[in-house]
């Protein structure tokens, strides 16, 4: 089956009900199926819905941004970071291009956490499907959606 582009409105909350993110009123998020643009636990539900459908989707951490893993926490020498002030909360790109956050600073070392900020969290999405269409040839070649109407240039 050829890839689809699904555009959807969403509100993302954590288990305590706090809103973490949401789409703008007239600007649904569009993604191409099978491209890894959105988390797998959400995509597998969205592909079963039709235009206009509303659904609450609860995604366990493992199907969202992964479990919070100690393997993703590393301590490096201070000298391995760029010159200048480094403070807790700063973000860098790690060895594989992944974002890492400074979580502790000692005299000679810095601790970096490569877990996604939402790792280890169950996520709750309230979604409404705005549009479903076939992916264009350009989108298939690029491996991502070009907005809800397929004409977004970038
Ligand atoms: Zn593109």
Coordinates of C-alpha atoms and ligand atoms in Angstrom, one line a residue:
X1 CA 0.0 0.0 0.0
X2 CA 1.4 3.4 -0.9
X3 CA 2.1 5.8 2.0
X4 CA -0.6 8.1 3.2
X5 CA -0.3 11.6 4.7
X6 CA -2.4 12.0 7.7
X7 CA -3.0 15.5 9.2
X8 CA -4.4 15.6 12.7
X9 CA -5.0 18.0 15.6
X10 CA -3.7 16.9 18.9
X11 CA -3.4 17.8 22.5
X12 CA -0.6 15.9 24.4
X13 CA -0.9 15.5 28.2
X14 CA 1.0 13.5 30.7
X15 CA -0.6 11.1 33.2
X16 CA -1.2 14.0 35.7
X17 CA -3.3 15.9 33.0
X18 CA -0.7 18.6 32.4
X19 CA -0.6 19.8 28.8
X20 CA 2.8 19.2 27.2
X21 CA 2.1 20.2 23.7
X22 CA -0.7 20.8 21.2
X23 CA -1.3 21.7 17.6
X24 CA -2.4 25.2 16.6
X25 CA -6.1 25.7 15.9
X26 CA -5.8 25.9 12.1
X27 CA -2.5 24.1 11.7
X28 CA -2.8 20.3 12.1
X29 CA 0.3 18.2 12.2
X30 CA 0.9 16.2 9.0
X31 CA 3.0 13.1 8.8
X32 CA 3.7 10.4 6.2
X33 CA 2.9 6.8 7.3
X34 CA 5.9 4.5 7.6
X35 CA 8.4 7.4 7.7
X36 CA 9.1 7.5 11.4
X37 CA 7.9 11.1 11.7
X38 CA 5.8 10.4 14.8
X39 CA 6.1 7.9 17.6
X40 CA 5.1 4.4 16.6
X41 CA 2.5 3.9 19.4
X42 CA 0.5 6.9 18.0
X43 CA 0.9 6.1 14.3
X44 CA -0.5 2.6 14.7
X45 CA -3.7 4.0 16.0
X46 CA -4.0 7.0 13.7
X47 CA -3.8 4.8 10.6
X48 CA -7.0 3.1 11.7
X49 CA -9.0 6.4 11.9
X50 CA -11.0 8.3 9.3
X51 CA -11.4 12.1 8.6
X52 CA -13.3 13.6 11.5
X53 CA -12.7 10.8 14.0
X54 CA -11.7 11.9 17.5
X55 CA -9.9 9.5 19.8
X56 CA -7.9 9.4 23.0
X57 CA -4.8 7.5 22.5
X58 CA -2.7 6.4 25.5
X59 CA 0.9 5.4 24.5
X60 CA 3.2 3.6 27.0
X61 CA 6.7 4.9 27.3
X62 CA 8.2 2.0 25.3
X63 CA 6.0 2.9 22.3
X64 CA 6.6 6.7 22.8
X65 CA 10.1 8.1 23.5
X66 CA 11.4 4.9 25.2
X67 CA 12.2 4.0 28.8
X68 CA 14.5 6.3 30.7
X69 CA 17.8 4.3 30.4
X70 CA 20.9 4.7 32.6
X71 CA 22.9 3.6 29.5
X72 CA 22.0 6.9 27.9
X73 CA 23.6 8.8 30.8
X74 CA 27.3 9.4 30.4
X75 CA 30.1 11.3 32.2
X76 CA 32.7 12.9 30.1
X77 CA 35.8 15.1 30.8
X78 CA 35.0 18.8 30.9
X79 CA 37.6 19.4 28.2
X80 CA 35.5 17.4 25.7
X81 CA 32.9 20.1 25.6
X82 CA 33.2 23.4 23.8
X83 CA 35.0 26.2 25.6
X84 CA 32.9 28.5 27.6
X85 CA 30.4 28.4 30.4
X86 CA 28.5 25.1 30.7
X87 CA 25.5 24.9 33.1
X88 CA 23.0 22.3 34.1
X89 CA 20.2 22.3 31.5
X90 CA 22.4 23.1 28.5
X91 CA 21.8 20.9 25.5
X92 CA 24.4 19.6 23.1
X93 CA 24.5 17.1 20.3
X94 CA 26.0 13.8 21.4
X95 CA 28.3 11.5 19.4
X96 CA 25.5 10.2 17.2
X97 CA 23.8 13.5 16.8
X98 CA 21.3 12.9 19.5
X99 CA 20.4 15.7 21.8
X100 CA 22.0 15.4 25.3
X101 CA 21.3 17.5 28.3
X102 CA 23.8 18.5 31.0
X103 CA 22.5 17.2 34.3
X104 CA 25.5 17.6 36.6
X105 CA 28.8 19.4 36.6
X106 CA 31.9 18.5 38.7
X107 CA 35.4 20.0 38.8
X108 CA 36.7 17.9 35.9
X109 CA 33.7 16.1 34.5
X110 CA 30.2 16.8 33.1
X111 CA 27.3 14.4 33.2
X112 CA 25.1 14.2 30.1
X113 CA 21.7 12.6 29.8
X114 CA 20.9 11.4 26.3
X115 CA 17.4 10.3 27.1
X116 CA 14.6 12.1 25.3
X117 CA 13.0 14.6 27.7
X118 CA 9.8 12.6 27.5
X119 CA 11.5 9.2 28.0
X120 CA 10.0 7.0 30.6
X121 CA 6.6 8.8 30.4
X122 CA 3.3 7.4 29.3
X123 CA 1.8 10.0 26.9
X124 CA -1.9 10.7 26.3
X125 CA -3.0 12.2 23.0
X126 CA -6.4 13.6 22.3
X127 CA -6.5 13.5 18.5
X128 CA -8.9 14.6 15.7
X129 CA -8.2 13.5 12.1
X130 CA -8.2 16.6 9.8
X131 CA -7.2 15.0 6.5
X132 CA -6.0 11.7 5.0
X133 CA -4.6 11.6 1.4
X134 CA -2.1 9.7 -0.7
X135 CA 1.5 10.9 -0.3
X136 CA 2.8 12.8 -3.3
X137 CA 5.8 11.6 -5.3
X138 CA 7.9 14.4 -3.8
X139 CA 6.9 13.4 -0.3
X140 CA 7.7 9.8 -1.0
X141 CA 11.1 10.7 -2.4
X142 CA 11.9 13.0 0.6
X143 CA 10.5 10.6 3.2
X144 CA 8.3 13.1 5.0
X145 CA 5.0 14.9 4.6
X146 CA 4.9 18.4 3.1
X147 CA 2.1 19.8 5.3
X148 CA -1.6 19.0 5.3
X149 CA -2.0 20.0 1.6
X150 CA 1.3 18.6 0.2
X151 CA 2.4 22.0 -1.0
X152 CA 4.6 23.1 1.8
X153 CA 8.0 24.2 0.5
X154 CA 11.1 23.9 2.5
Ligands
LIG1 ZN1 10.7 17.4 1.6

